[in-house]
Coordinates of C-alpha atoms in Angstrom, one line a residue:
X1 CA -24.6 -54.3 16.7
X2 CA -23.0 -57.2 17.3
X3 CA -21.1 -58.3 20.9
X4 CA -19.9 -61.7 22.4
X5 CA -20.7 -62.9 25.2
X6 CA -18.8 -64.4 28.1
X7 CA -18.9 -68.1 26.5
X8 CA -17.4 -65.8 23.2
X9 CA -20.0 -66.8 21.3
X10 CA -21.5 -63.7 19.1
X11 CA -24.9 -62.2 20.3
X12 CA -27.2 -59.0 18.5
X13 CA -27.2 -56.1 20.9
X14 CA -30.0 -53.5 20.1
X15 CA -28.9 -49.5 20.9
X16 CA -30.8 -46.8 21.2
X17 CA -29.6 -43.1 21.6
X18 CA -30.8 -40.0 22.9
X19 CA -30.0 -36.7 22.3
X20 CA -30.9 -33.9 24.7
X21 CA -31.6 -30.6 23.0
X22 CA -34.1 -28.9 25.5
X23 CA -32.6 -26.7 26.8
X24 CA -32.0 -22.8 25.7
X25 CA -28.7 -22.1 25.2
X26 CA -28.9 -18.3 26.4
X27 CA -25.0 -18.3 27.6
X28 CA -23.9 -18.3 23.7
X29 CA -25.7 -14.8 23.3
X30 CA -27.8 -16.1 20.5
X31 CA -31.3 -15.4 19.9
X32 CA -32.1 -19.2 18.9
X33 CA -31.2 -22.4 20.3
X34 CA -27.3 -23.1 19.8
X35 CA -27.7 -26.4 18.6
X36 CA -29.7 -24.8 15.6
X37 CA -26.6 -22.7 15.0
X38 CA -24.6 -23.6 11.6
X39 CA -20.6 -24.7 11.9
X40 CA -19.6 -24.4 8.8
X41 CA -22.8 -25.7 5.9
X42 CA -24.5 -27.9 8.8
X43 CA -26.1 -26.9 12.4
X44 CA -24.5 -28.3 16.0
X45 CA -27.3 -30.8 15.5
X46 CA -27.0 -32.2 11.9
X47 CA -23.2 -32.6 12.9
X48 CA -24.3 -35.0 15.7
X49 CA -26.8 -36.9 13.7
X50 CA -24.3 -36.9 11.4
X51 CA -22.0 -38.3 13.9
X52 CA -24.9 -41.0 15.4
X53 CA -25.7 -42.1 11.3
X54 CA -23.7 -45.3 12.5
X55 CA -24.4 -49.1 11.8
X56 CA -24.0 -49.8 15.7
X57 CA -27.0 -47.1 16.3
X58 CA -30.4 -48.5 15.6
X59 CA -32.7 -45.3 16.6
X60 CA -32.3 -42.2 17.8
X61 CA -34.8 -39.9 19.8
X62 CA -34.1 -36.2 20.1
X63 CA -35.4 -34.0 23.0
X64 CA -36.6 -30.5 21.8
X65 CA -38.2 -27.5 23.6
X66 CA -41.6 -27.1 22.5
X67 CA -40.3 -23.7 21.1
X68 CA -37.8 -26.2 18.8
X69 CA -39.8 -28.5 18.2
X70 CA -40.8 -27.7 13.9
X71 CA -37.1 -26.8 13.7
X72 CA -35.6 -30.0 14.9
X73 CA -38.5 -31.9 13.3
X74 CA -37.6 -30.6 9.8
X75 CA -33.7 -32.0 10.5
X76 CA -34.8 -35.2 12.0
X77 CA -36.5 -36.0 9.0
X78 CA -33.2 -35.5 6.6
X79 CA -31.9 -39.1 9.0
X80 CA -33.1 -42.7 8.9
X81 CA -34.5 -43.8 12.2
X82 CA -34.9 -40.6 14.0
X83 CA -37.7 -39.3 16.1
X84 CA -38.2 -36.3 18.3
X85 CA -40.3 -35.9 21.8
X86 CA -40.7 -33.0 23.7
X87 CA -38.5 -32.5 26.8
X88 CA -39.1 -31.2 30.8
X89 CA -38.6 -28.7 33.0
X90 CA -35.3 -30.4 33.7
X91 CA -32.3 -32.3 31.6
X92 CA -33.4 -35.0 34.0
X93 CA -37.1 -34.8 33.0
X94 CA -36.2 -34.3 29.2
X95 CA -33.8 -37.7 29.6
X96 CA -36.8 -39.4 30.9
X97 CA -39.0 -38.6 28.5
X98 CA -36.3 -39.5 26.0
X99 CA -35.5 -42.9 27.3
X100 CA -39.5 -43.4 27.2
X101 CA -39.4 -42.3 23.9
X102 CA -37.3 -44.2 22.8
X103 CA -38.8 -47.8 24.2
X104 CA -37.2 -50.8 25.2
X105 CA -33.6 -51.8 23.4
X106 CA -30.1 -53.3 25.2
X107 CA -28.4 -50.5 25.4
X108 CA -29.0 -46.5 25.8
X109 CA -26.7 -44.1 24.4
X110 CA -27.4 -40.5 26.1
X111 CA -25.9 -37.4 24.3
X112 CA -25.6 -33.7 24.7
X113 CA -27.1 -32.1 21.6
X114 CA -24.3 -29.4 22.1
X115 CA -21.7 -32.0 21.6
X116 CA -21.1 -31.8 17.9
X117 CA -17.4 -32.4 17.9
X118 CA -17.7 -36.3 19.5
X119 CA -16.6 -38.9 17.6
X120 CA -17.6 -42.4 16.5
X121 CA -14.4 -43.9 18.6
X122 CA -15.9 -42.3 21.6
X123 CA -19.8 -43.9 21.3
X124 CA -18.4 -47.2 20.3
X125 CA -15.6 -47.8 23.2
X126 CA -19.4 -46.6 25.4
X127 CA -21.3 -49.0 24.2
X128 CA -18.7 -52.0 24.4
X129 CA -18.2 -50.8 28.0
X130 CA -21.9 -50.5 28.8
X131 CA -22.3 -54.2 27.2
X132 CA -19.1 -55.4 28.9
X133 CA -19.7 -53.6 32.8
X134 CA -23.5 -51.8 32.4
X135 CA -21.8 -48.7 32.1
X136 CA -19.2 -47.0 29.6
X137 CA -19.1 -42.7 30.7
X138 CA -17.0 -40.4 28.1
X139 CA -14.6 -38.5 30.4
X140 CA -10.9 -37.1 30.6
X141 CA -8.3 -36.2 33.2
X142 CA -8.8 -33.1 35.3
X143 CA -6.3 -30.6 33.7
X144 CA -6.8 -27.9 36.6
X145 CA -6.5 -27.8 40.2
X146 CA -9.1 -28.3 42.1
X147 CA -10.5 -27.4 45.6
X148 CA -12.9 -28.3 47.9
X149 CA -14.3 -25.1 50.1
X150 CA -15.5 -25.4 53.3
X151 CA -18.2 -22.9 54.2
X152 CA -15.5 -20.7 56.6
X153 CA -13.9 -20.0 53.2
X154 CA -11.0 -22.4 53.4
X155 CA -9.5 -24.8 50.6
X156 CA -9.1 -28.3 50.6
X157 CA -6.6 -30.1 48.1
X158 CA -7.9 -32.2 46.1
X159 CA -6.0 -35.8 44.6
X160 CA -6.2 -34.1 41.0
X161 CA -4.9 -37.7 39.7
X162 CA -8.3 -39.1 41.1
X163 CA -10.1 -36.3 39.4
X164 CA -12.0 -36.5 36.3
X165 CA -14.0 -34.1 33.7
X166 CA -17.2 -35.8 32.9
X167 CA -18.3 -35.7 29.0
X168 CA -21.7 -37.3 26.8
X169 CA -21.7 -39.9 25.4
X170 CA -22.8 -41.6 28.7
X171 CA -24.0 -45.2 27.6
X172 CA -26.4 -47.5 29.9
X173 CA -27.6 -50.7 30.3
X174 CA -31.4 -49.1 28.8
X175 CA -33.3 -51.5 31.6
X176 CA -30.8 -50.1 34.5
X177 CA -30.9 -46.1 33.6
X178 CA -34.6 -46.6 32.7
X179 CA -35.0 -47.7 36.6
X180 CA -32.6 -45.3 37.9
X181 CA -34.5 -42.5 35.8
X182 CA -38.0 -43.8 37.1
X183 CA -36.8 -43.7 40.7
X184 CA -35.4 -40.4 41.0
X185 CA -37.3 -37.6 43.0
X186 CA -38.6 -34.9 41.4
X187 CA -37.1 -32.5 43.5
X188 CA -33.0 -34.3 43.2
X189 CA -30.5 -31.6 41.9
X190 CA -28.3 -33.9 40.0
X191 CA -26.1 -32.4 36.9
X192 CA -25.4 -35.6 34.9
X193 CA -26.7 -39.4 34.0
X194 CA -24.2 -41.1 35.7
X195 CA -24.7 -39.4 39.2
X196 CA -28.4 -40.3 38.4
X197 CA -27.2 -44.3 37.7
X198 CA -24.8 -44.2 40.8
X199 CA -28.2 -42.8 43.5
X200 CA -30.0 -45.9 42.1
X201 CA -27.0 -48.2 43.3
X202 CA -25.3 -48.6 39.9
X203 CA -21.2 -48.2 39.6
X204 CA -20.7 -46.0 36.7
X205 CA -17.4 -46.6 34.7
X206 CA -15.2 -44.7 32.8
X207 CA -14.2 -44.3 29.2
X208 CA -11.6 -42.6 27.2
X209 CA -13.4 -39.1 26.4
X210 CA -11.7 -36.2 24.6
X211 CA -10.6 -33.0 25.5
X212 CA -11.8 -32.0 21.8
X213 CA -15.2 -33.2 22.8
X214 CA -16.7 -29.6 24.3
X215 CA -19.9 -29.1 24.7
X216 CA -20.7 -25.6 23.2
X217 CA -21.8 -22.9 26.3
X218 CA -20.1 -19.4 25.2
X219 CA -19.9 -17.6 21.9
X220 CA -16.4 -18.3 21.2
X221 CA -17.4 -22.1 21.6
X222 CA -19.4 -21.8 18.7
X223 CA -16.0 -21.3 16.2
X224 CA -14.1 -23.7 18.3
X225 CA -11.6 -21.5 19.4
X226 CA -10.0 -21.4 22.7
X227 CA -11.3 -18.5 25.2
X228 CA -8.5 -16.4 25.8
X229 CA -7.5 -15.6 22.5
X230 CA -6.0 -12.8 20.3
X231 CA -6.0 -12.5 16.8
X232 CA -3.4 -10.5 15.1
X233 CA -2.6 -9.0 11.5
X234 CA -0.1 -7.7 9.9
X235 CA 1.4 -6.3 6.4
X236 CA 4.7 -5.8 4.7
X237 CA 5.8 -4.5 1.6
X238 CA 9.4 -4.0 -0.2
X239 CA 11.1 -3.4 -3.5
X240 CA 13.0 -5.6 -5.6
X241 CA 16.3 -4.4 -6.8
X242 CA 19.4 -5.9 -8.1
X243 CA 22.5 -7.0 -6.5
X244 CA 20.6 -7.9 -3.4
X245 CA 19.8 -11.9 -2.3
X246 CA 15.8 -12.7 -2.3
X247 CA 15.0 -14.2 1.5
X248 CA 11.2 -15.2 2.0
X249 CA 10.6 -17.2 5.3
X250 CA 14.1 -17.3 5.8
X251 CA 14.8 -19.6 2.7
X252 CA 17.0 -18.1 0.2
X253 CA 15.4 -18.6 -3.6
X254 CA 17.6 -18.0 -6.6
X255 CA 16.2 -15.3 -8.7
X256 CA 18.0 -12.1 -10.2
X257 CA 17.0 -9.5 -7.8
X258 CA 16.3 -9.3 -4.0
X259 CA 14.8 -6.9 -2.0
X260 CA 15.7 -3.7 -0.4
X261 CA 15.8 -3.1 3.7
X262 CA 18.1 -2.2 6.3
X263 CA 17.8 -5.8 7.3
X264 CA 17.7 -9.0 4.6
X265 CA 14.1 -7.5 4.3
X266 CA 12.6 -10.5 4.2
X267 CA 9.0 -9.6 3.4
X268 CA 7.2 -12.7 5.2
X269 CA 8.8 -12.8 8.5
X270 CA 8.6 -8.9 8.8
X271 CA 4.3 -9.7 8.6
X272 CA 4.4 -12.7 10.5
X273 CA 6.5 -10.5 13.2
X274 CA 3.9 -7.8 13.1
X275 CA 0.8 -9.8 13.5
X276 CA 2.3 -11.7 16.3
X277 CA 3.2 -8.4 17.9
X278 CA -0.2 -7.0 17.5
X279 CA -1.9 -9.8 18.7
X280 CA 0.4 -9.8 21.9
X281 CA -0.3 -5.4 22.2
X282 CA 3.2 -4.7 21.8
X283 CA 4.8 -2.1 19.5
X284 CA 5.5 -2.9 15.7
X285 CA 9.1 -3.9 14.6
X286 CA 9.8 -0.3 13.3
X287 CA 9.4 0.9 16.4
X288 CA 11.6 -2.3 18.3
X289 CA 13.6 -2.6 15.3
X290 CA 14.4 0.9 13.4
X291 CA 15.9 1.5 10.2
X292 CA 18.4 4.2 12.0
X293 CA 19.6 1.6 14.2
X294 CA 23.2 0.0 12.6
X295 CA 22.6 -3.0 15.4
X296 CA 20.1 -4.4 12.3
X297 CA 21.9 -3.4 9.2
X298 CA 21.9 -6.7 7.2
X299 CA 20.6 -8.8 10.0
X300 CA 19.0 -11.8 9.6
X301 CA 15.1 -11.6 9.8
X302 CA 14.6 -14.8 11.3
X303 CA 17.1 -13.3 13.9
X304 CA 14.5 -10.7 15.0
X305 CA 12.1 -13.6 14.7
X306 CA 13.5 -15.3 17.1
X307 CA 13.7 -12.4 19.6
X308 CA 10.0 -11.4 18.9
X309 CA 8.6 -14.7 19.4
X310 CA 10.6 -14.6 23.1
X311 CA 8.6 -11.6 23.7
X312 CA 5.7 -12.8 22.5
X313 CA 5.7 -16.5 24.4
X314 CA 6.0 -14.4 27.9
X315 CA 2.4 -14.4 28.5
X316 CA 0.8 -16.1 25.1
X317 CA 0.7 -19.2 23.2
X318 CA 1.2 -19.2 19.2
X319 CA -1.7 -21.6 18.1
X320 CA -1.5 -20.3 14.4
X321 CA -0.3 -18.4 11.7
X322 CA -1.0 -17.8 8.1
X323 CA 0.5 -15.8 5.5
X324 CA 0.2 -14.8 1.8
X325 CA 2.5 -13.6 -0.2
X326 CA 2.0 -11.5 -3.4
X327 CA 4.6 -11.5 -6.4
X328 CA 4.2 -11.7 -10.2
X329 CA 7.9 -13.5 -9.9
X330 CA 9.3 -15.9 -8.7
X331 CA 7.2 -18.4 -9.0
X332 CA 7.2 -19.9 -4.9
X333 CA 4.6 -22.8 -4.8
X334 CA 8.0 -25.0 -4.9
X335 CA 9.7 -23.0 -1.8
X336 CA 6.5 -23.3 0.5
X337 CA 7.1 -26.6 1.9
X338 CA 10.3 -25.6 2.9
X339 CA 9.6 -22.0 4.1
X340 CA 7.0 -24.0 6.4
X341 CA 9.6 -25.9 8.0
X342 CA 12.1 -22.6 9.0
X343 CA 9.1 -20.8 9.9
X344 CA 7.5 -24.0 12.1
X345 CA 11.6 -24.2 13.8
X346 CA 11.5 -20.3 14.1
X347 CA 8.0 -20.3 15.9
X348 CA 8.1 -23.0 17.7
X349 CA 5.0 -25.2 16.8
X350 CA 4.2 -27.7 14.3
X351 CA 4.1 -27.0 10.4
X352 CA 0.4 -27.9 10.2
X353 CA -0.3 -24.8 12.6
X354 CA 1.5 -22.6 9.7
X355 CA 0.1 -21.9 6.2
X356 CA 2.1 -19.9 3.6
X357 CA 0.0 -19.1 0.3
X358 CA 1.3 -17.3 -2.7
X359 CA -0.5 -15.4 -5.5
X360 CA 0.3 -12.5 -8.1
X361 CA -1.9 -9.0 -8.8
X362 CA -2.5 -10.6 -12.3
X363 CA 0.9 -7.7 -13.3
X364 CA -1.3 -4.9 -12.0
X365 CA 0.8 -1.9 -10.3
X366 CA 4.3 -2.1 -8.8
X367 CA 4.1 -6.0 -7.7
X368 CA 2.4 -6.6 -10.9
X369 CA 5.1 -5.0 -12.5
X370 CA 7.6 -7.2 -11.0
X371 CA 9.3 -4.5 -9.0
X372 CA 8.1 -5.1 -5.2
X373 CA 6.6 -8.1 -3.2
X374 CA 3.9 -7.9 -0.1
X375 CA 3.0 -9.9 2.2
X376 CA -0.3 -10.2 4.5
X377 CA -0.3 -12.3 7.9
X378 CA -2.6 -12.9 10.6
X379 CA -2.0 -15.4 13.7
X380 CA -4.2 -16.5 17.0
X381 CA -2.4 -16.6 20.3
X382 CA -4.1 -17.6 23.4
X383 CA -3.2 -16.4 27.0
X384 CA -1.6 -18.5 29.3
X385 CA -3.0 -18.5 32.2
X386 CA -0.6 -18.3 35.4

């Protein structure tokens, strides 16, 4: 890649990564290596390399297990410029052997291999830091309180403003962590490069990480979904009749029949209330909202909305909710955009957390027929922690 130098003249910087995938993963529950597991049509690995496939990279070195070893072999080869050495006892050994490995270049990238969801930004502001101060380290604000115990068992308060979570990439001057890694004992219990760069005299700096940028350790890692979560369903059906305005999402759509509740039996909403409510462990809205009660007689669904999502937003987040709703008629795709909208201000988070679908039972039974519509929903709320 290309750089200036102080004088801002334009000089060739050579950069070499390495990604560390020794170790075993057992935390995730799997029987294989997590970096071998499949996101979507590509493992954790491949979406790294995949990631590291960038003009400013000129080689990359993976370290594998010996158990890995044919595995990642066989997806190395699918990348230009990519080799694979065998790793330590350690991640320190296994860096070592990886910066050998890889052989003399300007500037070392090092990587966790269960990184998959870092992003070209993040390497190149690394690198241009490395080049600029010998050091460019991927890491975000501390989110949590933090303490310091003593050994009698008492807590010390920490400056959280001064604290920071420490990510991969962590980029290098290669001739500087090369030295640092070659001077360390064999016995040193250190948990990351930079702590490794620091004990050989170096000042490691900073840059911009991402709070996306996880490195997969559990199971629920793996899906990229947050760790307290629950996942709710629910289903609703009514009849159409006459005489009777049609309410989906709490837009009103012209069309010569509506349907039939003790409420505006709006279809949607009464779903999206019940998966919320499930996912939250609380009781359906029959049972908080029943049809023998004249409090709801023609009421508003978005109303009861409103008042479930209070309930629910006691002790979870909503992250997201999706819907479908089956009719032969009306025709919605036009309405969706704006159901979105009354749903996203009823929920309280941002339309692209909200999908709303429509499709027809090709005028099989009594929604084919055009005399009822359904509708399915499911949402994910995650526990706020207190």
């Amino acid at each position: 890649m290309k750089s200036k130098t102080d004088n801002g003249s334009a000089r060739f910087v050579s950069v070499g990564a390495v990604i560390v995938c020794a170790g075993k993963g057992e935390r995730t529950g799997l029987a294989y290596n997590k970096i071998l597991h499949r996101i979507g049509r590509k493992t954790v690995l491949e979406a790294v390399l995949d990631t590291f496939s960038s003009p400013f990279i000129d080689k990359t070195v993976v370290v594998s297990s010996a158990r890995d070893r044919s595995a990642i072999e066989e997806i190395a080869a699918l990348y230009k410029n990519v080799t694979v050495c065998e790793g330590g006892s350690t991640r320190a050994q296994s860096v070592g052997n990886g910066l050998c490995a890889l052989g003399m270049c300007d500037i070392a990238v090092i990587h966790d291999g269960a990184r998959p969801f870092v992003t070209q930004d993040i390497i190149k502001e690394s690198i241009d830091s490395a080049v600029k101060y010998g050091s460019g380290i991927a890491a975000v604000p501390a989110t949590d309180t933090i303490k310091r115990v003593g050994g009698d068992g008492t807590a010390h308060s920490l400056p959280r403003a001064e604290l920071y979570n420490i990510q991969t990439p962590q980029t290098f001057v290669y001739s500087q962590i090369k030295h640092a890694y070659d001077c360390l004992p064999d016995n040193a219990a250190v948990t990351d490069d930079s702590e490794v760069f620091e004990l050989a005299g170096f000042a490691p700096r900073l840059v911009r990480g991402s709070y996306d940028n996880i490195k997969i350790t559990t199971a629920a890692d793996l899906f990229g979904l947050p760790k307290k979560l629950r996942i709710g369903v629910g289903f609703d059906v009514h009849r159409l009749v006459p005489q009777r305005a049609l309410v989906l999402g709490g837009v009103k759509i012209e069309y010569d029949r509506g349907l039939l509740g003790h409420s505006d039996a709006d279809v949607l909403v009464h779903a999206i209330m019940d998966a919320l409510l499930s996912a939250a462990g609380l009781p359906d809205i029959g049972v908080l909202f029943p049809d023998t009660d004249d409090r709801y007689l023609g009421i508003s669904s978005m109303s009861l909305l409103t008042e479930v999502v209070s309930k629910v937003t006691d002790n979870y987040g909503i992250q997201s909710v999706s819907a479908v709703v089956t009719a032969q008629q009306p025709k919605l795709s036009p309405h969706i955009p704006l159901i979105r909208k009354s749903l996203s201000d009823a929920l309280g988070i941002e339309t692209d957390k909200i999908n709303v679908s429509a499709t027809t039972t090709e005028k099989l039974g009594i929604i084919g027929s055009g005399d009822a519509i359904a509708a399915d929903a499911s949402c994910i709320l995650t526990e706020i922690d207190r």
